[in-house]
Structures are given as C-alpha cells and as structure tokens.
Short mmCIF file of C-alpha atoms in Angstrom, two decimals:
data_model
loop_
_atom_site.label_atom_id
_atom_site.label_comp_id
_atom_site.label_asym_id
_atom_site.label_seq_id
_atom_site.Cartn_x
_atom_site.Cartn_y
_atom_site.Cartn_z
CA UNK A 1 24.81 11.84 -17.93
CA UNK A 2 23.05 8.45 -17.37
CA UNK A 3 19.56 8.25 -20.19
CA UNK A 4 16.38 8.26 -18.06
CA UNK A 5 14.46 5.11 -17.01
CA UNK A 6 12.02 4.27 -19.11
CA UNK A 7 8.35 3.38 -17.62
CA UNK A 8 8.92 0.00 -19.41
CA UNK A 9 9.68 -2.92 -16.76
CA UNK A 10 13.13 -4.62 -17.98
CA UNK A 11 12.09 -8.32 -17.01
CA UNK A 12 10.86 -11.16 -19.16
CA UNK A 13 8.12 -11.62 -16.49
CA UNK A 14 7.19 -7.65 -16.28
CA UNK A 15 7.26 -6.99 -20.56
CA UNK A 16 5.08 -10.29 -21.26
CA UNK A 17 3.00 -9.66 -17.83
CA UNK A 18 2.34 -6.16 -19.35
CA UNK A 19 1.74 -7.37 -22.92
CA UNK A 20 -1.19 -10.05 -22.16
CA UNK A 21 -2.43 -7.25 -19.64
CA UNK A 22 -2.91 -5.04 -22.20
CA UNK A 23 -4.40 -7.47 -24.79
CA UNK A 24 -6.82 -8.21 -21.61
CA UNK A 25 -7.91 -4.75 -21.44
CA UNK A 26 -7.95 -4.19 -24.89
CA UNK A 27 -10.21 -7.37 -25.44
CA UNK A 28 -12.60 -6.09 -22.45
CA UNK A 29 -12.69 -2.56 -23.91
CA UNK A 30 -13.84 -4.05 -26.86
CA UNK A 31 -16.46 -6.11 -25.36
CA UNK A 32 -18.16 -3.28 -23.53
CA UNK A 33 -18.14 -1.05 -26.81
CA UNK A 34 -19.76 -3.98 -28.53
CA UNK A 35 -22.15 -4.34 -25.88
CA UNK A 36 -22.89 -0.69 -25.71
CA UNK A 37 -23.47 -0.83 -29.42
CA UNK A 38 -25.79 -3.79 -29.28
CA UNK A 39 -28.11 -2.84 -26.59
CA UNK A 40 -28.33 0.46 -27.37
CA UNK A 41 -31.33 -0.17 -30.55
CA UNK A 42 -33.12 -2.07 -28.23
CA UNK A 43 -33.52 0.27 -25.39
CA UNK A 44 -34.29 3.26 -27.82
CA UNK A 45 -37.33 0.46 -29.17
CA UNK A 46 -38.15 -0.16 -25.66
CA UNK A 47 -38.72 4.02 -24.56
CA UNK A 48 -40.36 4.60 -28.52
CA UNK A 49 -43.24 1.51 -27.49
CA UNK A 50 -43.43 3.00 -23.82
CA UNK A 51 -43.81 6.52 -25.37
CA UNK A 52 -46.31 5.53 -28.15
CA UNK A 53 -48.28 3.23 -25.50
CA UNK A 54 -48.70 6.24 -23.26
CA UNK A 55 -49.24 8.78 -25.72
CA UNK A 56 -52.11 6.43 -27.07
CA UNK A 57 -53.61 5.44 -23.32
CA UNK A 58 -53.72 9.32 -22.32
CA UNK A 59 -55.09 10.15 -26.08
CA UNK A 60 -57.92 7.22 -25.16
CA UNK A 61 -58.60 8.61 -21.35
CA UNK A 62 -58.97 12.36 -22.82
CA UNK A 63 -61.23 11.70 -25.40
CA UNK A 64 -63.33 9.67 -23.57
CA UNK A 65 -63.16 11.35 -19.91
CA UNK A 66 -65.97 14.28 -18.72
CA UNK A 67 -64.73 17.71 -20.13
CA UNK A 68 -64.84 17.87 -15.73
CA UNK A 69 -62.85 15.45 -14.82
CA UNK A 70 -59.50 16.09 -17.16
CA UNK A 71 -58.09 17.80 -15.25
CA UNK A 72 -58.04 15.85 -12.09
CA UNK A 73 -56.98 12.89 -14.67
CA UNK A 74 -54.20 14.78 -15.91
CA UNK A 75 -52.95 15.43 -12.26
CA UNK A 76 -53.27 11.99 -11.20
CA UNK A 77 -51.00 11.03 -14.18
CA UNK A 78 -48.50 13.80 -13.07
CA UNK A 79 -48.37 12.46 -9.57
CA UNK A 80 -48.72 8.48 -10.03
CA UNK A 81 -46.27 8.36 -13.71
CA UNK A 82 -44.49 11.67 -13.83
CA UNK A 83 -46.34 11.90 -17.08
CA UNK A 84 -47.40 15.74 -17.40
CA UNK A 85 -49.67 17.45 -20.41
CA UNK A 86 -49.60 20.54 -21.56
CA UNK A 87 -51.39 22.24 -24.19
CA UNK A 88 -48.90 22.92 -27.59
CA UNK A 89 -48.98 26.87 -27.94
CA UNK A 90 -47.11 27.99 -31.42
CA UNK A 91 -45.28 30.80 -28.74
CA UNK A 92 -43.56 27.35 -26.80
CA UNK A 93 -39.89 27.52 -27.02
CA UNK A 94 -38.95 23.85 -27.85
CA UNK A 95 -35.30 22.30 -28.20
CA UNK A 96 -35.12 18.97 -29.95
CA UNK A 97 -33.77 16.00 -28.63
CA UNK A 98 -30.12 15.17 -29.42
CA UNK A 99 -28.90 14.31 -32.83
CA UNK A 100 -27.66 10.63 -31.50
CA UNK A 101 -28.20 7.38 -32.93
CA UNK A 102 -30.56 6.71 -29.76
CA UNK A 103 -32.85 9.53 -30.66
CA UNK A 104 -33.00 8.70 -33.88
CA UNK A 105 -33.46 5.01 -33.45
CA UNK A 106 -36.09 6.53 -31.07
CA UNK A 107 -38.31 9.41 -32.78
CA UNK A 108 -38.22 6.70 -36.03
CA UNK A 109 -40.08 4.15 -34.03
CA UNK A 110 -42.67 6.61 -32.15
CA UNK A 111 -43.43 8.14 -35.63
CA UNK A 112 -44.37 4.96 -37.21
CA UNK A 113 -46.70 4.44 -34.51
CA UNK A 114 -48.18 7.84 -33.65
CA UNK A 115 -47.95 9.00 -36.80
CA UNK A 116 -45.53 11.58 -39.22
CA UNK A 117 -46.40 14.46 -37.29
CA UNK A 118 -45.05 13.96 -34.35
CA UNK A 119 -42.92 16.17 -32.75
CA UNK A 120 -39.80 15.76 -30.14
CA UNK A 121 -38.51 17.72 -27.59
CA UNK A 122 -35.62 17.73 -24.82
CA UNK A 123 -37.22 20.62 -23.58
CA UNK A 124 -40.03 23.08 -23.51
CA UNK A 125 -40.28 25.92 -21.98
CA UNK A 126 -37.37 25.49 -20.22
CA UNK A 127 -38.47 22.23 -18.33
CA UNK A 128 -36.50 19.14 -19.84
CA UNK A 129 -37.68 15.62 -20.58
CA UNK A 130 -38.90 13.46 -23.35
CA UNK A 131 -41.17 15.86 -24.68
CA UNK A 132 -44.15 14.09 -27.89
CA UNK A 133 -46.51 15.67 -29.36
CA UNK A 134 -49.76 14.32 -30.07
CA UNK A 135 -53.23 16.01 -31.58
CA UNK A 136 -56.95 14.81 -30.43
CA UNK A 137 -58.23 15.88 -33.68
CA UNK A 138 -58.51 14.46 -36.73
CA UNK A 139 -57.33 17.37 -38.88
CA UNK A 140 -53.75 18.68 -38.71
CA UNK A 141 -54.61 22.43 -37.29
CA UNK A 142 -52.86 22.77 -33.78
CA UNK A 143 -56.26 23.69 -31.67
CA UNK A 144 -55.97 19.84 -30.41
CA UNK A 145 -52.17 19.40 -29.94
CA UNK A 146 -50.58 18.63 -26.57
CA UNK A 147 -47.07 17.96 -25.40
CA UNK A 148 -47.03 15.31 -23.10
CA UNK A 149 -43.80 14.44 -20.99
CA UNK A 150 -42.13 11.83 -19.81
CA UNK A 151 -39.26 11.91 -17.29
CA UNK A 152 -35.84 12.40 -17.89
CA UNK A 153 -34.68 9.19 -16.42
CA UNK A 154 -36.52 6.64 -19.49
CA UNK A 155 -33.63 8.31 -21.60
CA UNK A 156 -30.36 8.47 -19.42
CA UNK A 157 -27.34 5.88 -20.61
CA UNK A 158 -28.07 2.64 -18.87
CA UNK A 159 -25.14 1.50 -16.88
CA UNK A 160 -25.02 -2.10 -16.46
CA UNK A 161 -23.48 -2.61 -13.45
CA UNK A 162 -24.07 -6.12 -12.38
CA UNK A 163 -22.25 -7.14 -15.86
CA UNK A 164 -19.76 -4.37 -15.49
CA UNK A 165 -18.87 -6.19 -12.00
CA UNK A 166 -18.98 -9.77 -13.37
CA UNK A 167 -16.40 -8.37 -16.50
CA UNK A 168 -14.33 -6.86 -13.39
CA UNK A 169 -14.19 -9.94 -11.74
CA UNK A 170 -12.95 -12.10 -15.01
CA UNK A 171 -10.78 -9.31 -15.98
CA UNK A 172 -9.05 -9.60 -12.35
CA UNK A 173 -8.87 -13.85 -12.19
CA UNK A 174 -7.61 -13.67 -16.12
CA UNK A 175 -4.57 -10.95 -14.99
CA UNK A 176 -4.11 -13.61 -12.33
CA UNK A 177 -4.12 -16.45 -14.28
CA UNK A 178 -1.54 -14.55 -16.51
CA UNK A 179 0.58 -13.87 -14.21
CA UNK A 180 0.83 -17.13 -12.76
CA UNK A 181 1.44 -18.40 -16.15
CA UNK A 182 3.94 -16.39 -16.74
CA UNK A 183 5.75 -17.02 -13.35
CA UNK A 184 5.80 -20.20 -14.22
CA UNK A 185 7.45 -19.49 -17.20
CA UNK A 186 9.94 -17.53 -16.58
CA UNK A 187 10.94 -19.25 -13.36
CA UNK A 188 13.25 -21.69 -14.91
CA UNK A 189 14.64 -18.85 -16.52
CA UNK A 190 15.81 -17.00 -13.40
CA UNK A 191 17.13 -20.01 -12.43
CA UNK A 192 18.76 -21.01 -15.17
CA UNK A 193 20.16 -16.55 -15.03
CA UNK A 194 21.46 -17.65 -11.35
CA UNK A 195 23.34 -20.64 -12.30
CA UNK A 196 25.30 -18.78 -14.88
CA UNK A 197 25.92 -15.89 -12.67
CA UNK A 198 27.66 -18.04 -10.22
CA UNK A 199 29.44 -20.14 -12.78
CA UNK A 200 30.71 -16.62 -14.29
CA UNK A 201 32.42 -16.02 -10.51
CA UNK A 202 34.40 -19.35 -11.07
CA UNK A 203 31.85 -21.80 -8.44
CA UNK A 204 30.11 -24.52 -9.82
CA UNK A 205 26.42 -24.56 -9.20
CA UNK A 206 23.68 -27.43 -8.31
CA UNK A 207 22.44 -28.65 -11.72
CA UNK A 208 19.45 -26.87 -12.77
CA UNK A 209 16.06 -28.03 -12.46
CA UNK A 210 14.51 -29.66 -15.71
CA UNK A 211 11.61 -29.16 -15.62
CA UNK A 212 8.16 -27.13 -17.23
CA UNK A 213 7.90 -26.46 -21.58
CA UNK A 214 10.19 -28.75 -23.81
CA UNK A 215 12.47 -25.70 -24.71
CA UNK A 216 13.11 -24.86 -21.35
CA UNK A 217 14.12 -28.49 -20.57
CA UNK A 218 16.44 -28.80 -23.23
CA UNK A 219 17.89 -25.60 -22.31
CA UNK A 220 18.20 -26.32 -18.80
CA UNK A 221 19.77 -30.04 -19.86
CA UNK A 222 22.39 -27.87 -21.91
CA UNK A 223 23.57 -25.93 -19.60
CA UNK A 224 23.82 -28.89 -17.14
CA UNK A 225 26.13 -30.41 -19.64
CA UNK A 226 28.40 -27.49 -19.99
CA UNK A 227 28.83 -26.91 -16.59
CA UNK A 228 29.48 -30.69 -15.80
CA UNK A 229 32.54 -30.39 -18.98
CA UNK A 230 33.66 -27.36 -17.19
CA UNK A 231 33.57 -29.04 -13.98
CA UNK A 232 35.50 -31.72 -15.26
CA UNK A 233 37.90 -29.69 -17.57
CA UNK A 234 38.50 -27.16 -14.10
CA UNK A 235 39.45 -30.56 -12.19
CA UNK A 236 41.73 -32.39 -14.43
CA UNK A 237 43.69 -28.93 -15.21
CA UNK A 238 44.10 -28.45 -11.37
CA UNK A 239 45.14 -31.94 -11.23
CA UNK A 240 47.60 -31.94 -14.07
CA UNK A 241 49.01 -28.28 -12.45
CA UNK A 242 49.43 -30.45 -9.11
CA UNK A 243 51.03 -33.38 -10.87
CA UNK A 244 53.49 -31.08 -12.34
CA UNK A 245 54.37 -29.48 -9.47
CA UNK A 246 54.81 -32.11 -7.74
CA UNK A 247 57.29 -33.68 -10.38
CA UNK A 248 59.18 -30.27 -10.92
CA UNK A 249 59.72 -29.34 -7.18
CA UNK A 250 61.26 -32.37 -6.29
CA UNK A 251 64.13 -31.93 -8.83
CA UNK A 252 64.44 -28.01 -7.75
CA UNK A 253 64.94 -29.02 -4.44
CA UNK A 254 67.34 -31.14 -5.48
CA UNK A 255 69.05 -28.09 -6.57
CA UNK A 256 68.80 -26.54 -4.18
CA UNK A 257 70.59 -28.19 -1.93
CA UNK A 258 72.86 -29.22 -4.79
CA UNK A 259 73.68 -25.35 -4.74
CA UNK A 260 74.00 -24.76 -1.54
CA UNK A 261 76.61 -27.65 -1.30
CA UNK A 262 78.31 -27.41 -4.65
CA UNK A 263 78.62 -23.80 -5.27
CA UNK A 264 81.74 -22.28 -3.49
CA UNK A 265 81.55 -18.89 -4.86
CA UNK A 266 78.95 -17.06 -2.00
CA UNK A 267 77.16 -14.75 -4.93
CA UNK A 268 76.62 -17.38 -7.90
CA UNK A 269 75.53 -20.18 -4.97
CA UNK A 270 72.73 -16.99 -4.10
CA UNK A 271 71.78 -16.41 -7.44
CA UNK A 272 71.53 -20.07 -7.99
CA UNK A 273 69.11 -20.25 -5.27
CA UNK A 274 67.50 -17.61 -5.95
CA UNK A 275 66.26 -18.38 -9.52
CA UNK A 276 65.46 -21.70 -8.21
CA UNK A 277 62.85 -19.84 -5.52
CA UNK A 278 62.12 -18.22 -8.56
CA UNK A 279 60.76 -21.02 -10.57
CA UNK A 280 58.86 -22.70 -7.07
CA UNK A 281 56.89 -19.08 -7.12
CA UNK A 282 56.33 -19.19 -10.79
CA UNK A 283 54.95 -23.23 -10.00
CA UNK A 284 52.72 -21.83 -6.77
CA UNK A 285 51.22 -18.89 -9.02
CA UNK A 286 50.38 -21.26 -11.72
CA UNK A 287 48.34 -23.84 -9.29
CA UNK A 288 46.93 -20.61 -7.23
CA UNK A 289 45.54 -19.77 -10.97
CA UNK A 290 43.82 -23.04 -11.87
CA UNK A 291 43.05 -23.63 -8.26
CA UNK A 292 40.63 -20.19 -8.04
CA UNK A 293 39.48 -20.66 -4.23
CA UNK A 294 35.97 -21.30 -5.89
CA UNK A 295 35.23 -24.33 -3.04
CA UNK A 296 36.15 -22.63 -0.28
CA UNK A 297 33.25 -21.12 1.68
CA UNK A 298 32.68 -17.52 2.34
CA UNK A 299 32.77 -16.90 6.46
CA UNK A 300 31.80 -13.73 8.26
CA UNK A 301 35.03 -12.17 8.58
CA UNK A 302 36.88 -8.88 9.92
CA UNK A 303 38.41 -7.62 6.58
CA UNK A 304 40.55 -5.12 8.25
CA UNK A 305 42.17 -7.90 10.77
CA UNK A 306 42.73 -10.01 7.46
CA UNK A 307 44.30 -7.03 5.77
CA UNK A 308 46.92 -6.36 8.70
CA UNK A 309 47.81 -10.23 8.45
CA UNK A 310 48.54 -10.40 5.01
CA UNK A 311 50.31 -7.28 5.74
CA UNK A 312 52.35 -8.38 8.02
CA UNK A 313 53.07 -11.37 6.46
CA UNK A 314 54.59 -9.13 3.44
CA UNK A 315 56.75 -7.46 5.95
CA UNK A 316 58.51 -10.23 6.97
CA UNK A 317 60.38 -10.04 3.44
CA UNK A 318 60.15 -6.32 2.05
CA UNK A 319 58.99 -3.12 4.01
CA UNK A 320 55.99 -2.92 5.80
CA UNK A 321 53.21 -1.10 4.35
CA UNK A 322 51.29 2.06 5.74
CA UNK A 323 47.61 1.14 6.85
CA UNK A 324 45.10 3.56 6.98
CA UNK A 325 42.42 1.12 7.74
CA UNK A 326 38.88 2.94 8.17
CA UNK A 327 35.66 1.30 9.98
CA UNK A 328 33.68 -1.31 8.39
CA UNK A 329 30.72 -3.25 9.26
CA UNK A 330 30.66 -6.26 10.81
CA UNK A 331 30.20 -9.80 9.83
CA UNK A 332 30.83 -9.52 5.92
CA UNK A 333 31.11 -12.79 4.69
CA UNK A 334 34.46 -13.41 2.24
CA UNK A 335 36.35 -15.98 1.27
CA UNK A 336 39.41 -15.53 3.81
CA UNK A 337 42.12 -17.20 2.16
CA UNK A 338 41.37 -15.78 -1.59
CA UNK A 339 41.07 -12.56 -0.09
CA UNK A 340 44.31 -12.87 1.90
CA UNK A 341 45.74 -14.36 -1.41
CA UNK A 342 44.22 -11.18 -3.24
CA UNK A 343 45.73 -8.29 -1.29
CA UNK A 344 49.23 -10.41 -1.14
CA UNK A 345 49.27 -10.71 -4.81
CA UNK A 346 48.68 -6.39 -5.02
CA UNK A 347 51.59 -6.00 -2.25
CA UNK A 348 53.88 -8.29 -4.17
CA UNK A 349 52.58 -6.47 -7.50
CA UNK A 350 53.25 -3.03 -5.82
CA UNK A 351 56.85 -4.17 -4.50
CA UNK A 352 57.75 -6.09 -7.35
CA UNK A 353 57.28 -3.09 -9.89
CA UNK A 354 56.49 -0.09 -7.98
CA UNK A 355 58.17 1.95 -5.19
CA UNK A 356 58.27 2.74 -1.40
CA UNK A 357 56.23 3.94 0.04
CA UNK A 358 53.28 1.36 0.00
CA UNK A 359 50.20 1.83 1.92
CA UNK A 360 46.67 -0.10 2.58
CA UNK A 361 43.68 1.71 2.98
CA UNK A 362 40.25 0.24 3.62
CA UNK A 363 36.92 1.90 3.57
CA UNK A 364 33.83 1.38 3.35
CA UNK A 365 31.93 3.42 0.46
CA UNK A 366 27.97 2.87 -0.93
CA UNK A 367 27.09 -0.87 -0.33
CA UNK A 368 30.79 -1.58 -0.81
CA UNK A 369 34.00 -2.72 1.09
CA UNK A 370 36.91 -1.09 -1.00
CA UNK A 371 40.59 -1.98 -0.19
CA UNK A 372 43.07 0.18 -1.98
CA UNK A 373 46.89 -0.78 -2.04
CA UNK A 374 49.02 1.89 -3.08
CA UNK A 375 52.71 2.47 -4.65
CA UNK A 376 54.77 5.25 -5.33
CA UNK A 377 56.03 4.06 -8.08
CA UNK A 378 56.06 5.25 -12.46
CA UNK A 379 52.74 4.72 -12.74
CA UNK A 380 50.94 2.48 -15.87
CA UNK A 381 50.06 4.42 -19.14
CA UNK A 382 45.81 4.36 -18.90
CA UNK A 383 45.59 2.26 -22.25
CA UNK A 384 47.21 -0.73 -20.54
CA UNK A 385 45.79 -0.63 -17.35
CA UNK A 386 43.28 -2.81 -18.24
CA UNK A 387 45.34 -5.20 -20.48
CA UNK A 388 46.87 -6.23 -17.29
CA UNK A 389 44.46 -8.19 -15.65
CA UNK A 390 44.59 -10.58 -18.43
CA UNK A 391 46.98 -13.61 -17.70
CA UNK A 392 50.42 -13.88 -18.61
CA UNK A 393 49.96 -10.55 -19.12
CA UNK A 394 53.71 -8.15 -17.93
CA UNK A 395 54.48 -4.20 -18.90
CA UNK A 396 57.98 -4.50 -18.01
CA UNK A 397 59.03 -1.05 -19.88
CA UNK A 398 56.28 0.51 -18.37
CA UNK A 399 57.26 -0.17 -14.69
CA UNK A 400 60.97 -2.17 -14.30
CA UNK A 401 62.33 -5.03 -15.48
CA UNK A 402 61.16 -7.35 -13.23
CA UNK A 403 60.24 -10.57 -14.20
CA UNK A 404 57.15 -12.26 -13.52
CA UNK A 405 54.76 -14.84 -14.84
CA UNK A 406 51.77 -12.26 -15.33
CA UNK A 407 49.55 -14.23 -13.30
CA UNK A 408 49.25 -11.78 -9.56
CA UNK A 409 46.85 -9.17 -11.39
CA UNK A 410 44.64 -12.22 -12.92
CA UNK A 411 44.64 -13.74 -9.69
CA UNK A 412 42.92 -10.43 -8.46
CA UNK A 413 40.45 -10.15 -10.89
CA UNK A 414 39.05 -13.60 -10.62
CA UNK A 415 39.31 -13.25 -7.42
CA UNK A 416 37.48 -10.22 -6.72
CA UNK A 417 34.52 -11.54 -9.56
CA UNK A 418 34.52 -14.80 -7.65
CA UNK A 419 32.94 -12.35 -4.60
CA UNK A 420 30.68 -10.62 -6.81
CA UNK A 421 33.39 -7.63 -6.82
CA UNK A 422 35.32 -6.22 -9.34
CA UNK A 423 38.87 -5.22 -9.41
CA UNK A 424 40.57 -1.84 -10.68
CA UNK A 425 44.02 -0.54 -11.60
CA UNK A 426 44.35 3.48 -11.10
CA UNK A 427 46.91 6.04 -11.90
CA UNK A 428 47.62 8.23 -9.14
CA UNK A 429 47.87 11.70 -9.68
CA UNK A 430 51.06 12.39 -8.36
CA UNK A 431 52.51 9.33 -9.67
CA UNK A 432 52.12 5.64 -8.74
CA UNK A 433 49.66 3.27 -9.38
CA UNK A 434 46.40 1.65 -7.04
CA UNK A 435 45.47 -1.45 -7.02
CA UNK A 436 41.11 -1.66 -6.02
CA UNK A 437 39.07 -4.19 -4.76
CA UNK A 438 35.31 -3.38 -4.72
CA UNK A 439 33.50 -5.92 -2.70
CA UNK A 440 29.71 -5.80 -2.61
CA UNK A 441 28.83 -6.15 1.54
CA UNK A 442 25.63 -8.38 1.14
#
C-alpha cells in the first residue's frame, strides 16, 4: 500500500516558491498587526476629543439656552448629529463599554477632560452607543446629570481599505517577482535534470547552457566536461571493438575456409565451423554492446510489423515462434533497428536456454507498449533474475549448458532504458521464463 501524497509540492521551484510565499504573508501579516496596533491609540484620542468637545458644546448651549427652547435644541442635535440627551435616572439600566484597550485608551482621555466622574456606557436602556455622562451642576448630586449619545459608528474597527488594497497589490507583484526569480533559478536546473536523463538512456545530449549564478555555471561547465569524456571514451571503445573485429574476422575466415578445405572428416570439419561462427557471434555481440543504437533516430513505427520481422527472421534458423500480437496505436516512435535487435536477442535468449514452444505477444497496457517473449523452458530461480541483465553475466546450471558471452540480456536492458522503457525477466507459473519490454508510448 503506496504512503499518501503529501500537500507538499516535490519541486525545487514549488518548495522555495512556497517558502518565500509564506515569509511574504507572514511579513504582511505582521505589518497589518503592527499597523492595527499603532493606529489604534490615536483613533481612541480622536473619538475621547470629539466626545469631550461635544459633551462641552451641548453643556455650553443648555446652560445658556431659554428653559423654552431646549428642547427644540436637543431635537435639532438628534436630527442634524445623531447626538441624543437624556436625563440620567438612578432606575437606567446601563452596560459599560468593553473592557478593550480602545475603551480604555478612550474613557482615560474623556475623563481627564470632563472630569473623574464621568460615566460610560455601550448601552442604556437597551439603546446602544457611546453613551457619557455629564452634570450641569456644580455639586456632585445627580438632579443635573444627563447621558448624552453618540452613534455607534465613531467606535466601530476602522478598516483601511485603500491601504489594505495597496498591501494586496505589493503582496501580488512581490509573489510575482518571486516566482520569476525562482524560475529563473531553477531553470538551469531542469535543464541540467534533462541532460542527465538522456545521457542515463545511453544518447549524448547538446551541451548545457552556461549561463545565470556562478554555481550554476560551474555546474553546468562540469557536466559538459563529463559528458564530452564520455563522449569520447563511448567513441574510441566502439572504435577499438571495430578495429578488433576487423583484425580477428579476417583470420576466422581464414579458417573457415581452411576447414572447409582441410578437414576430411564431415563432423570435426562442422564442429570446426561451427565454433568459428561461434566466435564471429561472440565478436558481433561485443560491438552491438559498445555500439548501443544511441545515434540512431526514433521513427514512427508499427511495432507489431517489426515484431513479425524479427520473427521471421529467427525462423529461418530455429522454430518459428507463436504470435499473439494484440492492437496498438499508431505512430509510436522507436528506434527500429535496436528494437528489432532487442526482441532478436530475447528469441535467441529463449532458444538458446529455454524450450519449445516460444511465443510473442504484444499489447498494449496503461501508457505502455509491452512485448512479452515467452519459453517453455526450467525457468530462472527469482534471486537471479535480476543478476542477469548485468553483462557477461550466464546461469548455465540454472537453464543448460549453453555457452554464451552474457551480453543478449544487457543488450535488452540498455536497450529498452535507451527508449525510456525498462526491461523484465519473469517466472512463469507453469514453468518457463518471459522476457518484458515496457515501452512508454509518448
């Protein structure tokens, strides 16, 4: 059972995109508590001096306005301020304002103004506000006292929303500027990732940009070097291979026909000849090996028609194999000739050390183009079977005794890696052994 996914994005450009986004946020959380903090005294100074200044203005108009008149004074100051007066009764059910730094910042600077008995409110008599107290008298009995209130609105949380817009706005062009940043960091880094992906399948890449930070350059240069040496190491072994093939074929066919002339006796002449076949197949399998196909270009190709050549081709010399070749889509581009050389290599394998009856069957299966070549043969103990797909790698006493150079399976495997594939060796169930090639269809 596969561990679930965490939320966490696996990329170098994702985790350090995510980690300056979240310093970003972190820094503009910050700011706005700070600023919430700092303008928060100032605002409860600013409603204390409004409340003072019209406690002390309606104070003034009462005392000096006709006995008449205050009430058409104190409705015009209801209708034109929302400020309202009432008359303090000891029967008034008050509630005090919050207990909030505000308030207190607040009902500190009205008191020092209007004097230490004032009172607060948030609501009386049910109706809320900013409820002060204030007395027209000079003495402290309540005959004189009045609640006067202002609206609700001179105390709600002030939402700045033209700098809340302005911080939105930097806070989206610095997560831009991030992430181009970090594009641009990481971009030589994908490329670089590319490079060595294709140089893992065995093809040589274009040498690698050098360009943006000094690290990246030298890293880039590095790699450029190595796969220049292994360039150059690749073409001077598959030149020395050739060289020496060349030299050593010459003198085997020498024997050849030395053999086939010399020999009288029928059998020793064809077992002459045939060890000397032997050693030109042990010569092709070693250049095949250090050639890998990796220059040859992949073509849109039918798979299934390549599979009944090289079939057929291996029929010529051994018996033909059963195809059970299923539908595939078109177009998938392969190398044709290491693919060819690839399925040859498992019939030979399956000949060589398994048993009739062999069989081919394609299909295609999730993304994938799998072609399966199957013996009937003793089968592979499971701790080996991937020990073979190393080179010069042979299980003789797990098979026959055929002799080999332990180079087909190899062949395979680089093969199917040089197409992004992979290869597999499988014990069948009721005995024999398949060879698998997985080969990704984009």
């Amino acid at each position: 059972m596969t561990p679930p996914r965490r939320p966490v994005p696996q990329t170098l450009l994702g985790r350090a995109f995510l980690l300056i986004s979240l310093l970003i946020f972190a820094s503009g959380g910050t700011w706005f508590a700070l600023f919430s903090l700092a303008e928060r005294e100032p605002r409860a100074l600013q409603l204390a001096q409004l409340t003072a200044s019209v406690v002390n203005l309606t104070s003034a108009a009462l005392v000096a306005a006709d006995p008449a008149k205050r009430v058409a004074l104190l409705q015009d100051l209801a209708d034109s301020e929302g400020v309202h007066l009432y008359p303090a009764e000891d029967s008034d059910a008050v509630t005090p304002l919050p207990d909030t730094y505000f308030f207190d910042v607040m009902k500190q600077a009205t008191a020092a103004q209007l004097g230490p008995h004032t009172r607060f409110a948030s609501e009386v008599n049910g109706q809320p506000g900013v409820w002060v107290s204030f007395s027209l008298g000079d003495d402290d009995d309540n005959d004189d006292d009045y609640w006067l209130m202002l609206p609700g609105e001179h105390a709600k949380e002030f939402v700045p929303w033209q700098w809340l817009g302005w911080g939105a706005a930097s806070l989206a062009l610095a997560l831009l500027v991030a992430w181009l940043i970090v594009s641009r960091i990481t971009r030589p880094l994908r490329a670089l990732a590319r490079a060595a992906r294709e140089l893992g399948r065995g093809r040589f890449p274009a040498p690698v940009q050098e360009s943006g930070a000094s690290e990246l350059r030298q890293l880039a240069q590095t790699f450029n070097r190595m796969s220049e040496d292994l360039q150059r190491i690749a073409a001077e072994r598959t030149e020395v291979l050739a060289g020496i093939s060349h030299d050593l074929r010459t003198p085997l066919a020498r024997l050849r026909l030395e053999s086939e002339l010399s020999i009288a006796d029928e059998s020793a002449r064809a077992a002459a000849i045939a060890d000397i076949e032997q050693m030109d197949a042990i010569i092709a399998q070693f250049l095949d090996y250090a050639r890998g196909d990796g220059d040859e270009p992949p073509v849109e190709t039918d798979v299934n028609a390549l599979v009944e050549q090289a079939a057929a081709r291996h029929g010529r010399s051994a018996a033909m194999p059963q195809l059970d070749l299923g539908p595939l889509p078109p177009g998938v581009r392969v190398r044709p000739k290491a693919l060819s050389r690839a399925v040859a290599n498992l019939l030979d394998n399956a000949r060589k050390y398994g048993a009739a009856p062999f069989a081919v069957v394609t299909r295609h299966q999730r993304g994938e183009i799998v072609i399966d070549v199957v013996d009937s043969g003793p089968g592979v103990p499971a701790a080996d079977l991937e020990r073979l797909k190393r080179p010069f790698t042979r299980l003789e006493n797990a098979r026959t005794d055929t002799t080999g150079t332990g180079l087909g399976l190899a062949i395979v495997d680089r093969i199917a890696r040089l197409h992004g594939g992979k290869f597999e060796l499988l014990n069948r169930p009721e005995g024999g052994l398949i060879g698998r090639l997985r080969l990704p269809t984009a």
